[in-house]
Short mmCIF file of C-alpha atoms and ligand atoms in Angstrom, two decimals:
data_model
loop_
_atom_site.label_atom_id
_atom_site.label_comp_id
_atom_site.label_asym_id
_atom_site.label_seq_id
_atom_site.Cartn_x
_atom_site.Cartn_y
_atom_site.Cartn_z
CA UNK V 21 87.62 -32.61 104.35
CA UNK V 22 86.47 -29.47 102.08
CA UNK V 23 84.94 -26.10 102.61
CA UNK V 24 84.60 -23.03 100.91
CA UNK V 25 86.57 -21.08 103.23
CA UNK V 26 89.22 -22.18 105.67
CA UNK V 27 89.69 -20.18 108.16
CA UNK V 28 93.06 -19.82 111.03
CA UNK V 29 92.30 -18.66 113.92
CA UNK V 30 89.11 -18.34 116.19
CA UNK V 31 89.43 -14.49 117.92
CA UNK V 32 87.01 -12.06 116.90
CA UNK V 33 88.22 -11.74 113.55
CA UNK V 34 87.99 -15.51 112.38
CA UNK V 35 84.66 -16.21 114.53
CA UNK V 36 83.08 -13.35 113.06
CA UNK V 37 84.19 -14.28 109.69
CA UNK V 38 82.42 -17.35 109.77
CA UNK V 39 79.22 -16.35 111.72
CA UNK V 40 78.85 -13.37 108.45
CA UNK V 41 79.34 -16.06 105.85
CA UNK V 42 77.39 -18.71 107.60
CA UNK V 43 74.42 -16.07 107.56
CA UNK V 44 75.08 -15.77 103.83
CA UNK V 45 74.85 -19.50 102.97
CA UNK V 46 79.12 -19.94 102.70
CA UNK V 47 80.72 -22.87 104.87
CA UNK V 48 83.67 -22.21 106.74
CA UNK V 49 86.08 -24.37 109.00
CA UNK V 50 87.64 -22.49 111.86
CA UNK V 51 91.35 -23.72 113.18
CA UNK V 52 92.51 -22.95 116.29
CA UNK V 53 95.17 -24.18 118.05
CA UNK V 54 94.35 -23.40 121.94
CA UNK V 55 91.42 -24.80 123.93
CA UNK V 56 87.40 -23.13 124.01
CA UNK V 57 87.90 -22.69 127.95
CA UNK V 58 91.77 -20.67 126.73
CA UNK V 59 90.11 -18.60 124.26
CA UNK V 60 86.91 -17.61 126.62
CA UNK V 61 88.78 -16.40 129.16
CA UNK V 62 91.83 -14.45 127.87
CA UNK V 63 90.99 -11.17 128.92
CA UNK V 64 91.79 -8.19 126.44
CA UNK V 65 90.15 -5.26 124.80
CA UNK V 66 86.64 -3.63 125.97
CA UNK V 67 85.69 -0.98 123.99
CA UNK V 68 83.67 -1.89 120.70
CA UNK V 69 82.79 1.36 118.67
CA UNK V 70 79.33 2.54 117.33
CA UNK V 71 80.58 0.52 114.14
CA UNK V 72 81.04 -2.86 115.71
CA UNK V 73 78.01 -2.90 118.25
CA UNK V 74 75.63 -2.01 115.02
CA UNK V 75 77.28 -5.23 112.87
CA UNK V 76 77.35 -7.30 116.49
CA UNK V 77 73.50 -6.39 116.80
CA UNK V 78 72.30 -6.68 112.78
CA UNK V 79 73.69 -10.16 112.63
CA UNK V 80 72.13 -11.54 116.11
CA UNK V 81 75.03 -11.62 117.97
CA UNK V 82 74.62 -8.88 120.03
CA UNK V 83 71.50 -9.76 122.55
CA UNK V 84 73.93 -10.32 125.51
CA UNK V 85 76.31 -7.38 124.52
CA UNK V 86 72.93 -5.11 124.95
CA UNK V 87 71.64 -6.58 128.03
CA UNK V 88 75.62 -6.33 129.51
CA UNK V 89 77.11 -4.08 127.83
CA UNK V 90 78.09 -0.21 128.92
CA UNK V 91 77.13 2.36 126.71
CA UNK V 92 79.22 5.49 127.07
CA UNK V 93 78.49 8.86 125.54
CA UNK V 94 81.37 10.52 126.83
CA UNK V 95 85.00 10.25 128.32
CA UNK V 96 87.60 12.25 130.51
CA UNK V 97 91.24 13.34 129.56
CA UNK V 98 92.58 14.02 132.86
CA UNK V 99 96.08 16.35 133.62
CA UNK V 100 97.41 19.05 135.35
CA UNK V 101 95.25 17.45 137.99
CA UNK V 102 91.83 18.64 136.33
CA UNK V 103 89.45 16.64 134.79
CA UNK V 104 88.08 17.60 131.03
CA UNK V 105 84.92 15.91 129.44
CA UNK V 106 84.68 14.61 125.66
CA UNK V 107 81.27 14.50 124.68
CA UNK V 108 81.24 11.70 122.43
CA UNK V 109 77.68 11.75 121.39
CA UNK V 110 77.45 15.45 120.95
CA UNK V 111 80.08 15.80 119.00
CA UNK V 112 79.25 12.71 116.73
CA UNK V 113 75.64 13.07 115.72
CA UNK V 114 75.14 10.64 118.73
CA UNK V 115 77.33 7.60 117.87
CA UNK V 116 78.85 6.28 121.41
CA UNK V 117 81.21 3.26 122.44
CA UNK V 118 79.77 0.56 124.63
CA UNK V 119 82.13 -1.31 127.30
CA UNK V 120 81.87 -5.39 126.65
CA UNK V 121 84.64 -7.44 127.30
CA UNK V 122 86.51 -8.68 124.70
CA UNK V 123 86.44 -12.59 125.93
CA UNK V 124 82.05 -12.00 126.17
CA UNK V 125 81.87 -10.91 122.72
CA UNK V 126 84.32 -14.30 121.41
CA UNK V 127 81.91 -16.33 124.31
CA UNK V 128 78.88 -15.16 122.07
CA UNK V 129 80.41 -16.04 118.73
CA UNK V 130 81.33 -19.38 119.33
CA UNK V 131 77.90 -20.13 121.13
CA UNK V 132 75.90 -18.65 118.24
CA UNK V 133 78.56 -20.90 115.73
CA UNK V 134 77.99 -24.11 117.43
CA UNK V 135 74.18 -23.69 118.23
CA UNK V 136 74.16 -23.26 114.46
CA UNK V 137 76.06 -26.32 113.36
CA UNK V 138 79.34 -24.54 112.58
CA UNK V 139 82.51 -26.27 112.64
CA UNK V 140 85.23 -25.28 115.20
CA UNK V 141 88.15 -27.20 115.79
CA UNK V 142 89.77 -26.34 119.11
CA UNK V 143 92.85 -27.40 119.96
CA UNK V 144 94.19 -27.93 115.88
CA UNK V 145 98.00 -28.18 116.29
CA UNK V 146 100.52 -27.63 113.74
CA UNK V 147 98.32 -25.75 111.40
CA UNK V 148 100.25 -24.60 107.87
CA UNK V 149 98.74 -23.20 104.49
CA UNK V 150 99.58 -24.50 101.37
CA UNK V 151 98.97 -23.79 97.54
CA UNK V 152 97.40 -20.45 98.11
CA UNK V 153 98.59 -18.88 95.02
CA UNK V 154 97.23 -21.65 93.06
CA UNK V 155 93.50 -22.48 92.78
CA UNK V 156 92.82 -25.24 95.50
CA UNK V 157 94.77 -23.88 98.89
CA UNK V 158 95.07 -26.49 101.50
CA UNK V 159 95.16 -26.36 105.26
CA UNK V 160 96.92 -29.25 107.11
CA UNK V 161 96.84 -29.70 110.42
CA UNK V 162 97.03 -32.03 113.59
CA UNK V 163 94.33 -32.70 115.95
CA UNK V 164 93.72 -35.41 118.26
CA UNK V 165 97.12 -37.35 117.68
CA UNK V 166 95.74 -37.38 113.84
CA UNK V 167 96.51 -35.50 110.78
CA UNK V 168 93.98 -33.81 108.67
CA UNK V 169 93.30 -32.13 105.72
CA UNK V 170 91.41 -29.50 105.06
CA UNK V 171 90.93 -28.55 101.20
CA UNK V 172 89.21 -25.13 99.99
CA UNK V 173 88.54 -22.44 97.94
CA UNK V 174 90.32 -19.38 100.09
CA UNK V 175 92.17 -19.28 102.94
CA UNK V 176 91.81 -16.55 105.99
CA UNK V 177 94.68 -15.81 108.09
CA UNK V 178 92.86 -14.75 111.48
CA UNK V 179 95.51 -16.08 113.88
CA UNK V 180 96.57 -12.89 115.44
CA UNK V 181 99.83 -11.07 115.34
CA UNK V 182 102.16 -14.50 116.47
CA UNK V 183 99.90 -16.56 114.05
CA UNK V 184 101.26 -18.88 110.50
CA UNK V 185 99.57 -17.30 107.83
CA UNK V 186 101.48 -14.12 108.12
CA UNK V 187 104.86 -15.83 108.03
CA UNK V 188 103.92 -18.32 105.58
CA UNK V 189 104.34 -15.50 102.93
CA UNK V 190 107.58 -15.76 100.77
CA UNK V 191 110.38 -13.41 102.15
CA UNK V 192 110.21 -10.01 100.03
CA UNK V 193 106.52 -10.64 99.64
CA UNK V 194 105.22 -7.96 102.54
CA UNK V 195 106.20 -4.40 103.40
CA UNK V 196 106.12 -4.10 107.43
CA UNK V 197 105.71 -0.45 109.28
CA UNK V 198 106.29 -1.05 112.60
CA UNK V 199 107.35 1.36 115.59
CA UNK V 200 107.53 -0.02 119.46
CA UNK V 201 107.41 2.18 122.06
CA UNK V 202 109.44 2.52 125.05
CA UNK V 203 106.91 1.81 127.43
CA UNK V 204 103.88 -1.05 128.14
CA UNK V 205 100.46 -1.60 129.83
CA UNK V 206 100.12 -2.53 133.26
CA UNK V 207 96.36 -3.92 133.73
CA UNK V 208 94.60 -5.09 136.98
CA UNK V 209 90.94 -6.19 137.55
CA UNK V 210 89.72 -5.46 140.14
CA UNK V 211 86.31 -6.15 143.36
CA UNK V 212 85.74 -2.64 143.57
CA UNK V 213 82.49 -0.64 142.43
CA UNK V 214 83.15 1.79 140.02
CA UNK V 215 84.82 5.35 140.83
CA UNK V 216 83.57 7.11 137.95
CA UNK V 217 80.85 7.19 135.00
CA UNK V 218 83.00 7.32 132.66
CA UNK V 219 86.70 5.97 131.19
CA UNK V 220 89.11 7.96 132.24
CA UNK V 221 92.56 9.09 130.23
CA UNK V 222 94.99 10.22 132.36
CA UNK V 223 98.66 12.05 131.73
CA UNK V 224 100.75 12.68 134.71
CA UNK V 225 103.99 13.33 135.62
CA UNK V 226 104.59 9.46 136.36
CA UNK V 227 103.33 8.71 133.43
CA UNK V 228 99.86 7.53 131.92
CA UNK V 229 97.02 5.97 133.84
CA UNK V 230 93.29 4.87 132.40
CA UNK V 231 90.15 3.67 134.84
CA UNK V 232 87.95 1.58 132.54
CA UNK V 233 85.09 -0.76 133.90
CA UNK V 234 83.63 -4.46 133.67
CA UNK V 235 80.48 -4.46 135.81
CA UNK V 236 79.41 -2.56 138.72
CA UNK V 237 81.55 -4.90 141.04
CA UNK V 238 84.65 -5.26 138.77
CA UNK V 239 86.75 -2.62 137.67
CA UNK V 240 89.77 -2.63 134.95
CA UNK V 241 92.85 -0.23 134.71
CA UNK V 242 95.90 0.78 133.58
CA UNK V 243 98.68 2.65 133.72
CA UNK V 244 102.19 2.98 131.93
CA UNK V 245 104.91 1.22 133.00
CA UNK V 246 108.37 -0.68 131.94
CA UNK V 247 107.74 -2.77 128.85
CA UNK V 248 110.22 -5.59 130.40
CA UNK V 249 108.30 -5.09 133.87
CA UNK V 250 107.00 -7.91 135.61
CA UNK V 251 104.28 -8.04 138.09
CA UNK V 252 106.23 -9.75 141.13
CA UNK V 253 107.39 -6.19 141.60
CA UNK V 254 103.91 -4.66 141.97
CA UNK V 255 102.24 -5.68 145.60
CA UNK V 256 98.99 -4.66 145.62
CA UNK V 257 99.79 -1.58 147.69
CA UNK V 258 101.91 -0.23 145.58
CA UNK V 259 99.66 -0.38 142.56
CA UNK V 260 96.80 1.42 144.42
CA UNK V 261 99.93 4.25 145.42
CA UNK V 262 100.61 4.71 141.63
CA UNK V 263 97.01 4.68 140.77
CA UNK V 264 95.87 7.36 143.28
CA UNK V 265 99.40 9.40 143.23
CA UNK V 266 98.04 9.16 138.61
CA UNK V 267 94.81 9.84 139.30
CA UNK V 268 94.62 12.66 141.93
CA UNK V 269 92.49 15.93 141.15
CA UNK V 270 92.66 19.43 142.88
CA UNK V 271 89.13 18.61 143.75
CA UNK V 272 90.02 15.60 145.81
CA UNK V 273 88.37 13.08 143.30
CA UNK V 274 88.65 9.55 145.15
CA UNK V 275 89.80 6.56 143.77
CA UNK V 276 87.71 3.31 144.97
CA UNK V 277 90.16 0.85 145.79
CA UNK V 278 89.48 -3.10 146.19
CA UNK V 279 91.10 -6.76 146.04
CA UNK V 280 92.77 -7.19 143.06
CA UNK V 281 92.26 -10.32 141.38
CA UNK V 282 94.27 -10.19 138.12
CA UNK V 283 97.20 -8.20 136.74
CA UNK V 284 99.33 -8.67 133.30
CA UNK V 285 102.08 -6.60 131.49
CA UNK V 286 101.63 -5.80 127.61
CA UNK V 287 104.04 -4.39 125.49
CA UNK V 288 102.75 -1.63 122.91
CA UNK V 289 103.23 -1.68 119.33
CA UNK V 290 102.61 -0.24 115.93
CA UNK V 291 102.40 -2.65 112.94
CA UNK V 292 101.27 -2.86 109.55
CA UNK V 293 101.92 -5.49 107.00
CA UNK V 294 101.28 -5.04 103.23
CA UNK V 295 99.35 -5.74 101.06
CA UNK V 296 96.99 -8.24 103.01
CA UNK V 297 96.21 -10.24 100.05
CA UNK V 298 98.24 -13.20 98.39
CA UNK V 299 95.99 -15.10 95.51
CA UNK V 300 93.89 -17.39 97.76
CA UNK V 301 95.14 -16.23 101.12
CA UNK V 302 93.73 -12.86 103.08
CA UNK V 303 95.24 -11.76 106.23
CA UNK V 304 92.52 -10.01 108.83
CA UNK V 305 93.11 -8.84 112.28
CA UNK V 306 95.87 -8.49 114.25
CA UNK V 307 97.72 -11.28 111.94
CA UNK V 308 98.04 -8.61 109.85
CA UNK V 309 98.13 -4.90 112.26
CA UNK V 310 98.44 -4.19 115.43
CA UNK V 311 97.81 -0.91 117.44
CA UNK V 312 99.13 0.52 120.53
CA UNK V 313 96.22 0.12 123.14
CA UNK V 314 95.31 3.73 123.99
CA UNK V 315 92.94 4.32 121.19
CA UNK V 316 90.92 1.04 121.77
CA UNK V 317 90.89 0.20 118.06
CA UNK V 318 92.57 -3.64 117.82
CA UNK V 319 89.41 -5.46 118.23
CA UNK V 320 87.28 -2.69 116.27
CA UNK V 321 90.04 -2.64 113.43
CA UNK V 322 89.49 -6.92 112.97
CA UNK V 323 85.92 -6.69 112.83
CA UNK V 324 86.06 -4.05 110.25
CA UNK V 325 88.54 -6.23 108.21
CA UNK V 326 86.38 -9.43 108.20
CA UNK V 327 83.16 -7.24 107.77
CA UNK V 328 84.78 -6.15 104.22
CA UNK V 329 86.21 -9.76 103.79
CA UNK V 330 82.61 -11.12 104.33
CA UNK V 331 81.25 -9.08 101.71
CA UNK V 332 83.61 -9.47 99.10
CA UNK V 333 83.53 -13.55 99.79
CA UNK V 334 79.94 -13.29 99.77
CA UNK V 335 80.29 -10.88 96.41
CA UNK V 336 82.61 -14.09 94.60
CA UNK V 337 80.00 -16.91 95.23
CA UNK V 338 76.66 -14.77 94.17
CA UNK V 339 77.49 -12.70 91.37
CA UNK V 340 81.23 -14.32 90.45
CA UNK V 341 82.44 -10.47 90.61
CA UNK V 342 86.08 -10.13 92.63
CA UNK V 343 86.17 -6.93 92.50
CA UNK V 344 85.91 -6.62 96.11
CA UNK V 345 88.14 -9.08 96.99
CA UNK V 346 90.74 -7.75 94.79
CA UNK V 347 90.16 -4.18 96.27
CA UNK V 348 90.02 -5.86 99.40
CA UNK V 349 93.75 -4.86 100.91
CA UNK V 350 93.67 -1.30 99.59
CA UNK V 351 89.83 -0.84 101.51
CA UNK V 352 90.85 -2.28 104.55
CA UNK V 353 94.63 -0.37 104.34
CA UNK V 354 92.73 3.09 104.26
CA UNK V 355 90.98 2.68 107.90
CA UNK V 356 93.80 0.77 109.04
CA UNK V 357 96.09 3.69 108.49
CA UNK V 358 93.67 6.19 110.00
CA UNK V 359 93.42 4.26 113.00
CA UNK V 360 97.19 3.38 113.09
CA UNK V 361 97.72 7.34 113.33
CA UNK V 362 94.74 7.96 116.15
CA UNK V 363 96.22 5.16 118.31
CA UNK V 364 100.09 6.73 117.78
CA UNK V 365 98.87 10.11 118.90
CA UNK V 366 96.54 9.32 121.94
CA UNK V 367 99.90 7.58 122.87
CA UNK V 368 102.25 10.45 122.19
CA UNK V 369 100.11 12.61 124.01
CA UNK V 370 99.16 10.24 127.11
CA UNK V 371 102.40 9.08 127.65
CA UNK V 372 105.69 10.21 129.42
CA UNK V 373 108.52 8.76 127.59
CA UNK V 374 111.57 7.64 129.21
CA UNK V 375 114.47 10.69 129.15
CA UNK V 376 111.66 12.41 127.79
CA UNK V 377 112.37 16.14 129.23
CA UNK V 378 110.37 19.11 130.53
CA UNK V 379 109.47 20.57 127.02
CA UNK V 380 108.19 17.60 125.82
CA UNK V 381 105.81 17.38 128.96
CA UNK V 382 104.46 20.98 128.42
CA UNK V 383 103.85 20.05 124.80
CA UNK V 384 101.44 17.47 125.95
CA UNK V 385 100.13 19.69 128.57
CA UNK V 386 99.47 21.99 125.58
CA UNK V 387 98.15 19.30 123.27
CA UNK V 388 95.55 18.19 126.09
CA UNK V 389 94.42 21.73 126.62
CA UNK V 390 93.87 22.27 123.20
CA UNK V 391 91.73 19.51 122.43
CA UNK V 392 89.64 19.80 125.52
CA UNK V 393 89.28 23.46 124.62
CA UNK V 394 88.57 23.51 121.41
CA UNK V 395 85.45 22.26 119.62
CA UNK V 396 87.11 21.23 116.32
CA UNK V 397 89.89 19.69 117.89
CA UNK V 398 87.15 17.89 120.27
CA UNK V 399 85.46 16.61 117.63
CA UNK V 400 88.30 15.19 115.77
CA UNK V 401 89.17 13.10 118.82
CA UNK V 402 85.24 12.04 119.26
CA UNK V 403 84.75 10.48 115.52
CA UNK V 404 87.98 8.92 115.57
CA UNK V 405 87.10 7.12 118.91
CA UNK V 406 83.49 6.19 118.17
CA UNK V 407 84.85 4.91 114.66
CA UNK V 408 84.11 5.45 111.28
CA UNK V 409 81.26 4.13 109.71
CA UNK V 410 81.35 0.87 108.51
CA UNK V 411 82.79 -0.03 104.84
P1 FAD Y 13 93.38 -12.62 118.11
O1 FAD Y 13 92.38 -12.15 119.09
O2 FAD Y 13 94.82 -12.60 118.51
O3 FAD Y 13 92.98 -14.09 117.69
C1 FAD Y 13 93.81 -14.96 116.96
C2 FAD Y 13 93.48 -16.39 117.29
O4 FAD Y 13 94.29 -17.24 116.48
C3 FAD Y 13 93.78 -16.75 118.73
O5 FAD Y 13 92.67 -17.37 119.35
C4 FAD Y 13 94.99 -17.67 118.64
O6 FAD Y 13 95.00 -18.67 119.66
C5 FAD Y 13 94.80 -18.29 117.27
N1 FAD Y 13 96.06 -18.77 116.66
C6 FAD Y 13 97.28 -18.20 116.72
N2 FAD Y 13 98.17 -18.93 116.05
C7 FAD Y 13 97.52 -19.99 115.55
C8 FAD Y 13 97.92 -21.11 114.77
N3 FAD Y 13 99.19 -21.27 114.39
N4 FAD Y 13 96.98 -22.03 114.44
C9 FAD Y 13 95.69 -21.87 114.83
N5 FAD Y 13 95.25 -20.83 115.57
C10 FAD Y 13 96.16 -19.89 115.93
N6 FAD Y 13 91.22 -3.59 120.95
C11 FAD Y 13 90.12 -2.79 120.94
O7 FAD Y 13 89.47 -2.65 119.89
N7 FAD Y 13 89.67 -2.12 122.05
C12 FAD Y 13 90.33 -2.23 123.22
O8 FAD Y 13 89.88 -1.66 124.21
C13 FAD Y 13 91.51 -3.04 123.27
N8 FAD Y 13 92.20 -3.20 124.43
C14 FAD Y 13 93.21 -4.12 124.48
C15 FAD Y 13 93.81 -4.31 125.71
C16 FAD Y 13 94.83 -5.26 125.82
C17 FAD Y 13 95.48 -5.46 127.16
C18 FAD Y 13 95.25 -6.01 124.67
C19 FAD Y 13 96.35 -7.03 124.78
C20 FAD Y 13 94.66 -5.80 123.44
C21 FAD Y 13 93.64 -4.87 123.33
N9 FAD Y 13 92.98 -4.64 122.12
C22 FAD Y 13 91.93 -3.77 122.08
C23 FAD Y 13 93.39 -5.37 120.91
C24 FAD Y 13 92.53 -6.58 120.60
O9 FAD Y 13 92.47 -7.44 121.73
C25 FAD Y 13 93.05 -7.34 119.36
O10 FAD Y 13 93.28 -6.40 118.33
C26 FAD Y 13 92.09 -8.42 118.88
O11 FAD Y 13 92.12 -9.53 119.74
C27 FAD Y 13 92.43 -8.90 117.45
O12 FAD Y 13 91.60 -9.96 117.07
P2 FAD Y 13 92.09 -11.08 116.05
O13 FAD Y 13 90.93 -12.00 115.90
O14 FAD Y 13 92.66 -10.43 114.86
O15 FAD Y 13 93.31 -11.78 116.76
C1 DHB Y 14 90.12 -0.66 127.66
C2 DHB Y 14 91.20 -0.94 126.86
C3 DHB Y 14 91.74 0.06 126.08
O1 DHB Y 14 92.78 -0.21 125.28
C4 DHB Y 14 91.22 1.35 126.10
O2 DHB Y 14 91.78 2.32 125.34
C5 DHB Y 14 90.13 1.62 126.89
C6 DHB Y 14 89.58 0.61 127.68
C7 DHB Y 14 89.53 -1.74 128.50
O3 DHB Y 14 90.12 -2.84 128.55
O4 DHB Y 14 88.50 -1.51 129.14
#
């Protein structure tokens, strides 16, 4: 089999990939090694930035998102048991975020791949890269008891932060940054209608809590807990105790409580890997950076990657200039980086960290004040969370 590029890995960053090219007249085969049903229903991020919604909706893809979708002007950075509003909007030149789940947005891709004839392969086991330094790579792979394989003219590594591509690099060949953090994510969904207009950021004395949303009868949330935690210990009851204890305001805001139907641990991260090119191969996505949670940015970060990717590909095969695709690390590095350093300080300042002592706390206390207080310090928070424009 042969196409022009081969592509690992069908999250947003490899399904997107291949829905930009296919729009540009550039064949693609996507690999991925779990199941359509797996990869529809793995539930993960939900806040796209201005950025993302605006590609999503120029390239057809984002009909459902619209219809669905929540767009938010604002958010609230909750402590000392008051509540502060961020106007997004305002404070942007009216860029905003919309809520739309993760899992939707992949449910969209693959439907608008396969409706146009694209090529998926679900369930592709044993994928591994070859000859990408040379000028034919080659993707082998398993599927159905057989073994295939897949020739073309570039590689892209999509397959997420556990994926091959990434460690089918020679040793020596990438320079890693990478902090962890002492604490994780505790999420829940949850039948409950929603308690409040907007997300909510929370820093407490317990630690970090965040009320996002779904629909008006499901709500998602989070708050800090042990990295190495495990839900068995969490009863229902006692997640809606460390909720409300998080979440409580002088004013006596309520928490709506209601079955909860789903709840997961996830360790938090920084990591970068450079450079993200290697001749034929380019790393996208999470296979090549990952971001602690609290800025929202994963998701955002891949599309922006692929969006740069597409345009460079598309660049090669037109005009036979590489100029983007050999400034293609270095473009993607510079948003990367600013959204590596949003991410790390919504996170130092949301989050208690263990034997962290009183100072500490009151320099987060101070931190929070400030930036709900002042307008420049406002605003910096606002672009960085609506997201830079587009590359
Ligand atoms: P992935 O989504 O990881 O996709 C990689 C794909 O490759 C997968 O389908 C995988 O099965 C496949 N694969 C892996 N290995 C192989 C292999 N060997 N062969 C073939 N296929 C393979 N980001 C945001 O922007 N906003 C948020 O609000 C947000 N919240 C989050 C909340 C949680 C709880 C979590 C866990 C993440 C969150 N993120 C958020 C991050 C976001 O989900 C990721 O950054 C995003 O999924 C990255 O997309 P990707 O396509 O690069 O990688
Ligand atoms: C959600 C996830 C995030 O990481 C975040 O910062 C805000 C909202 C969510 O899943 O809704």
């Amino acid at each position: 089999m042969r196409t022009q590029v081969g592509i690992v890995g069908a999250g947003p960053a490899g399904l997107l990939l291949s829905h930009l090219l296919h729009l540009q007249g550039i064949d693609s085969v996507v690999l991925e090694i779990r199941s359509r049903e797996e990869i529809e229903a793995t539930l993960r991020a939900g806040v796209l930035e201005q950025g993302t919604v605006d590609l999503l909706t120029q390239t057809g893809v984002g009909e459902r998102m619209k219809r669905e979708g929540f767009v938010h002007k604002g958010i609230e950075l909750r402590f000392d048991g008051r509540s502060h509003r961020i106007d997004l909007t305002g404070l942007t030149g009216g860029r905003a975020i919309t809520v739309y789940a993760q899992h939707e947005v992949i449910k969209d891709l693959v439907k608008a791949r396969l409706d146009t004839g694209g090529k998926i392969v679900f369930e592709a086991q044993d994928v591994n890269i070859h000859n990408f330094m040379a000028e034919k790579p080659l993707i082998r792979y398993e599927h159905g008891g057989v073994e295939h394989a897949l020739e073309c003219d570039f590689i892209a590594g999509c397959d997420g932060f556990h994926g091959v591509c990434r460690r089918s690099l020679p040793k020596g060949a990438l320079t890693v940054y990478e902090r962890t953090y002492p604490f994780g994510w505790f999420g829940i969904l949850a039948k409950a209608p929603p308690s409040t207009e907007e997300l909510i950021y929370t820093l407490h004395q317990r630690g970090f809590a965040l009320v996002s949303t779904r629909s008006p009868e499901v709500q998602r949330l989070y708050f800090q807990c042990d990295p190495l935690d495990n839900v068995d210990n969490w009863p229902d009851d006692r997640i809606w105790e460390e909720f409300q204890a998080r979440l409580a305001t002088r004013d006596g805001w309520k928490l709506i409580e209601g079955p909860i139907f789903q709840k997961g641990v996830v360790a938090m991260r920084s990591f970068v890997a450079e450079p993200m090119r290697f001749g034929r191969l380019f790393l996208a996505g999470d296979s090549a950076h990952i971001v602690p949670p609290t800025g929202a940015k994963g998701l955002n970060l891949a599309v922006a990657d692929v969006n740069v990717l597409a345009k460079a590909l598309v660049a090669h095969y037109r005009t036979g200039s590489d100029d983007g695709l050999e400034a293609y690390s270095a473009t993607c590095l510079r948003r990367i980086w600013k959204a590596q350093r949003f991410s790390w300080w919504m996170t130092s300042m949301l989050h208690r960290s263990p034997g962290g002592d009183a100072f500490q706390h009151r320099v987060q206390l101070a931190e929070l004040d400030y930036v709900t207080s002042s307008e420049a310090a406002s605003t910096s928070l606002a672009e960085n969370y609506v997201g830079f424009p587009m590359d």
